[in-house]
Amino acid sequence: MARREARPRAERERVLRPLRRCCPDCGRRMPIRYENRRTVATLDGPVRLRLKVRRCETAGCARHHRPYRPEAEGVIALPQHEFGLDVIASIGALRYREHRSVPEIHHALRERGVAVCERTVTNLLDRYDEPVATTVDEPRRAALAVQQRVVLAIDGLQPDVGHEVLWVVRDCLSGQVLLARSLLSAAAADLAGLLREVVAAVGVPVDGVVSDGQHSVRRAVQEALPEVPHQLCQFHYLREAALPIFEADRHAKKELKKRVRGVRPIERAAEGRDDPEAEAVRGYCAAVRSALTDDGRPPLAASGLRLQARLEAIAGSLRRVGERGD
């Protein structure tokens, strides 16, 4: 059946870039060659994704001209899907924890503002069942035997507070999902059991574990794999490293805003006037307001430093105007 109504417009936009800059095969730098766009429906509303895609340009490389997409894309949605993973996890929780029917799940999603039909709910329920039913079968075990090792990545997805958490264990080297299971809690003992089950099934050594650093995950890795190195994933590592810079920049921006208060009285004084001086005053006030409302993207585009640079430019312009006597 064709779509009867237009999809809701996305009011939010996220720009995703690959964390890896060099080709995993030849080690040469992979430039960003093009951009893909997709709209994903999430529980918080539709979001527009702008995906910067890298590509290896080294002739003779095994990954020559093969696209390398942003890693964070897989946290939001499955490939070629228009609904986010949080929607899929919510459907699974409503079905298997609260034992709701497909029409009831459809009604619950519609109440949350998710534009979805009943048939799509059934299809998304199948997508939920696929990873939960995943096991390390003989074809997967044979593929892992060729690479002779695995690096496990473990993460949990909880659609809402109080719902079950869908835990997924994946091999970072091959990208294969090894195990997915819904748990009522994130207790270290339960997660350690998942890790032991995966280790017993893969049949090859585990060289490392990557996670978001959650305390229960750390304890589970220490309990199940005490001799295996455990590190924070690149995204969370960079976010934690940038936190002190972000806090310092936020404080600096707060102090700068205190020094430029009082723009509104100046604008009121110039209201109703059309002389060149009033036009200049309104222009400078608009420039100050624009500088105050530009948040930037910390830490690479720190909003506090940007505000300081723009205020210095405005102050320099005012100083030059005063020196000319205009």
Coordinates of N, CA and C in Angstrom, one line a residue, residues 115-205:
A115 N 5.1 8.6 13.4 CA 4.2 8.3 12.3 C 4.6 6.9 11.7
V116 N 3.7 5.9 12.0 CA 4.0 4.5 11.6 C 2.6 3.9 11.4
C117 N 2.6 2.9 10.5 CA 1.4 2.1 10.3 C 1.5 0.7 10.9
E118 N 0.4 0.0 11.0 CA 0.4 -1.3 11.7 C 1.3 -2.3 11.0
R119 N 1.3 -2.3 9.6 CA 2.2 -3.2 8.9 C 3.6 -3.0 9.2
T120 N 4.0 -1.7 9.3 CA 5.4 -1.4 9.6 C 5.8 -1.8 11.0
V121 N 4.8 -1.8 12.0 CA 5.1 -2.3 13.3 C 5.4 -3.8 13.3
T122 N 4.7 -4.5 12.5 CA 5.0 -5.9 12.3 C 6.4 -6.2 11.7
N123 N 6.7 -5.4 10.7 CA 8.1 -5.5 10.1 C 9.2 -5.1 11.1
L124 N 8.9 -4.1 11.9 CA 9.9 -3.7 12.9 C 10.1 -4.7 14.0
L125 N 8.9 -5.4 14.3 CA 9.0 -6.5 15.3 C 9.9 -7.6 14.8
D126 N 9.8 -7.9 13.5 CA 10.7 -8.9 12.9 C 12.1 -8.5 13.0
R127 N 12.4 -7.2 12.8 CA 13.8 -6.7 12.9 C 14.3 -6.8 14.3
Y128 N 13.4 -6.7 15.3 CA 13.8 -6.9 16.7 C 14.1 -8.3 17.0
D129 N 13.3 -9.2 16.4 CA 13.5 -10.7 16.7 C 14.8 -11.2 16.0
E130 N 15.2 -10.6 14.9 CA 16.4 -11.1 14.2 C 17.7 -11.0 15.1
P131 N 18.1 -9.9 15.7 CA 19.3 -9.9 16.5 C 19.1 -10.7 17.8
V132 N 17.9 -10.7 18.4 CA 17.7 -11.4 19.6 C 17.9 -12.9 19.4
A133 N 17.5 -13.4 18.2 CA 17.7 -14.8 17.8 C 19.0 -15.2 17.3
T134 N 19.9 -14.2 17.2 CA 21.3 -14.4 16.7 C 22.1 -15.3 17.5
T135 N 22.7 -16.3 16.9 CA 23.6 -17.2 17.6 C 24.9 -17.4 16.8
V136 N 26.0 -17.8 17.4 CA 27.2 -18.0 16.7 C 27.1 -19.4 16.0
D137 N 26.6 -19.4 14.8 CA 26.5 -20.7 14.1 C 27.8 -21.1 13.4
E138 N 27.7 -22.2 12.7 CA 28.9 -22.7 12.0 C 29.5 -21.7 11.0
P139 N 28.7 -21.1 10.1 CA 29.3 -20.1 9.2 C 30.0 -18.9 9.9
R140 N 29.3 -18.4 11.0 CA 30.0 -17.3 11.7 C 31.3 -17.8 12.4
R141 N 31.2 -19.0 12.9 CA 32.4 -19.5 13.6 C 33.5 -19.8 12.6
A142 N 33.2 -20.2 11.4 CA 34.2 -20.4 10.4 C 34.9 -19.1 10.0
A143 N 34.0 -18.1 9.8 CA 34.6 -16.8 9.5 C 35.5 -16.2 10.6
L144 N 35.1 -16.4 11.8 CA 35.9 -15.9 12.9 C 37.2 -16.7 13.0
A145 N 37.2 -18.0 12.6 CA 38.4 -18.8 12.7 C 39.4 -18.3 11.7
V146 N 39.0 -17.8 10.6 CA 39.9 -17.2 9.6 C 40.6 -16.0 10.1
Q147 N 40.0 -15.1 10.8 CA 40.6 -14.0 11.4 C 41.4 -14.3 12.7
Q148 N 41.1 -15.4 13.3 CA 41.8 -16.0 14.4 C 41.7 -15.2 15.7
R149 N 40.9 -14.2 15.8 CA 40.7 -13.4 17.0 C 39.5 -12.6 16.9
V150 N 39.0 -12.1 18.0 CA 37.9 -11.1 18.0 C 38.1 -10.0 19.0
V151 N 37.5 -8.9 18.7 CA 37.5 -7.7 19.6 C 36.1 -7.4 19.9
L152 N 35.6 -7.7 21.1 CA 34.2 -7.6 21.4 C 33.8 -6.1 21.8
A153 N 32.7 -5.7 21.3 CA 32.1 -4.5 21.7 C 30.7 -4.8 22.3
I154 N 30.4 -4.2 23.5 CA 29.2 -4.5 24.2 C 28.5 -3.2 24.5
D155 N 27.2 -3.1 24.2 CA 26.5 -1.9 24.5 C 25.0 -2.2 24.7
G156 N 24.3 -1.4 25.4 CA 22.9 -1.6 25.7 C 22.0 -0.5 25.2
L157 N 20.8 -0.8 24.7 CA 19.9 0.1 24.2 C 18.6 0.0 25.0
Q158 N 18.3 1.1 25.7 CA 17.0 1.2 26.5 C 16.1 2.3 25.9
P159 N 15.0 1.9 25.3 CA 14.1 3.0 24.7 C 13.6 4.0 25.7
D160 N 13.2 3.6 26.9 CA 12.7 4.5 27.9 C 13.1 3.9 29.3
V161 N 13.1 4.9 30.3 CA 13.4 4.5 31.6 C 12.4 3.4 32.1
G162 N 12.9 2.4 32.7 CA 12.0 1.3 33.2 C 11.8 0.2 32.3
H163 N 12.2 0.3 31.0 CA 12.0 -0.7 30.0 C 13.2 -1.7 30.1
E164 N 13.1 -2.8 29.4 CA 14.2 -3.8 29.3 C 15.3 -3.1 28.5
V165 N 16.5 -3.6 28.7 CA 17.7 -3.1 28.0 C 18.1 -4.2 27.0
L166 N 18.2 -3.8 25.7 CA 18.6 -4.8 24.7 C 20.1 -4.7 24.6
W167 N 20.8 -5.7 25.1 CA 22.3 -5.8 25.1 C 22.8 -6.5 23.8
V168 N 23.7 -5.9 23.1 CA 24.3 -6.4 21.9 C 25.8 -6.6 22.1
V169 N 26.3 -7.8 21.7 CA 27.7 -8.0 21.7 C 28.1 -8.2 20.2
R170 N 29.1 -7.4 19.8 CA 29.5 -7.4 18.4 C 31.0 -7.6 18.3
D171 N 31.4 -8.2 17.2 CA 32.9 -8.3 16.9 C 33.3 -7.0 16.1
C172 N 34.2 -6.3 16.6 CA 34.7 -5.0 15.9 C 35.4 -5.3 14.6
L173 N 36.1 -6.4 14.5 CA 36.9 -6.7 13.4 C 36.1 -7.1 12.2
S174 N 35.1 -8.0 12.4 CA 34.3 -8.4 11.2 C 32.9 -7.7 11.1
G175 N 32.5 -7.0 12.2 CA 31.3 -6.3 12.2 C 30.1 -7.2 12.5
Q176 N 30.3 -8.5 12.8 CA 29.2 -9.4 13.0 C 28.6 -9.2 14.4
V177 N 27.3 -9.3 14.5 CA 26.6 -9.4 15.8 C 26.7 -10.8 16.3
L178 N 27.3 -11.0 17.5 CA 27.5 -12.3 18.0 C 26.3 -12.7 19.0
L179 N 25.8 -11.8 19.7 CA 24.7 -12.1 20.6 C 23.9 -10.8 20.9
A180 N 22.6 -11.0 21.0 CA 21.7 -9.9 21.4 C 20.7 -10.5 22.3
R181 N 20.4 -9.8 23.5 CA 19.5 -10.3 24.4 C 18.9 -9.2 25.3
S182 N 17.7 -9.3 25.6 CA 17.0 -8.3 26.5 C 17.1 -8.7 27.9
L183 N 17.5 -7.8 28.8 CA 17.7 -8.1 30.2 C 16.9 -7.0 31.0
L184 N 16.4 -7.4 32.1 CA 15.6 -6.5 33.0 C 16.5 -5.5 33.6
S185 N 17.8 -5.8 33.8 CA 18.7 -4.9 34.5 C 20.1 -4.9 33.8
A186 N 20.9 -4.1 34.3 CA 22.3 -4.0 33.8 C 23.3 -4.5 34.9
A187 N 22.9 -5.5 35.6 CA 23.7 -6.0 36.7 C 25.0 -6.7 36.1
A188 N 26.1 -6.5 36.8 CA 27.4 -7.1 36.3 C 27.3 -8.6 36.2
A189 N 26.6 -9.3 37.0 CA 26.6 -10.7 36.9 C 25.9 -11.2 35.7
D190 N 24.8 -10.5 35.3 CA 24.1 -10.8 34.1 C 24.9 -10.6 32.8
L191 N 25.6 -9.4 32.8 CA 26.4 -9.1 31.7 C 27.6 -10.0 31.6
A192 N 28.2 -10.4 32.7 CA 29.3 -11.4 32.7 C 28.8 -12.7 32.1
G193 N 27.6 -13.1 32.4 CA 27.1 -14.3 31.8 C 27.0 -14.2 30.3
L194 N 26.6 -13.1 29.7 CA 26.5 -12.9 28.3 C 27.9 -13.0 27.7
L195 N 28.9 -12.4 28.3 CA 30.3 -12.4 27.8 C 30.8 -13.8 27.8
R196 N 30.6 -14.6 28.9 CA 31.0 -16.0 28.9 C 30.4 -16.8 27.8
E197 N 29.1 -16.6 27.6 CA 28.4 -17.3 26.5 C 29.0 -17.0 25.2
V198 N 29.4 -15.8 24.9 CA 30.0 -15.4 23.6 C 31.4 -16.0 23.5
V199 N 32.2 -15.9 24.5 CA 33.5 -16.5 24.5 C 33.5 -18.0 24.2
A200 N 32.5 -18.7 24.8 CA 32.5 -20.1 24.6 C 32.0 -20.5 23.2
A201 N 31.3 -19.5 22.6 CA 30.7 -19.8 21.2 C 31.7 -19.5 20.1
V202 N 32.5 -18.5 20.3 CA 33.3 -18.0 19.1 C 34.4 -19.0 18.8
G203 N 35.0 -19.6 19.8 CA 36.1 -20.5 19.6 C 37.4 -19.9 19.2
V204 N 37.6 -18.6 19.3 CA 38.9 -18.0 19.1 C 39.2 -17.1 20.2
P205 N 40.5 -16.7 20.4 CA 40.9 -15.8 21.5 C 40.2 -14.4 21.4

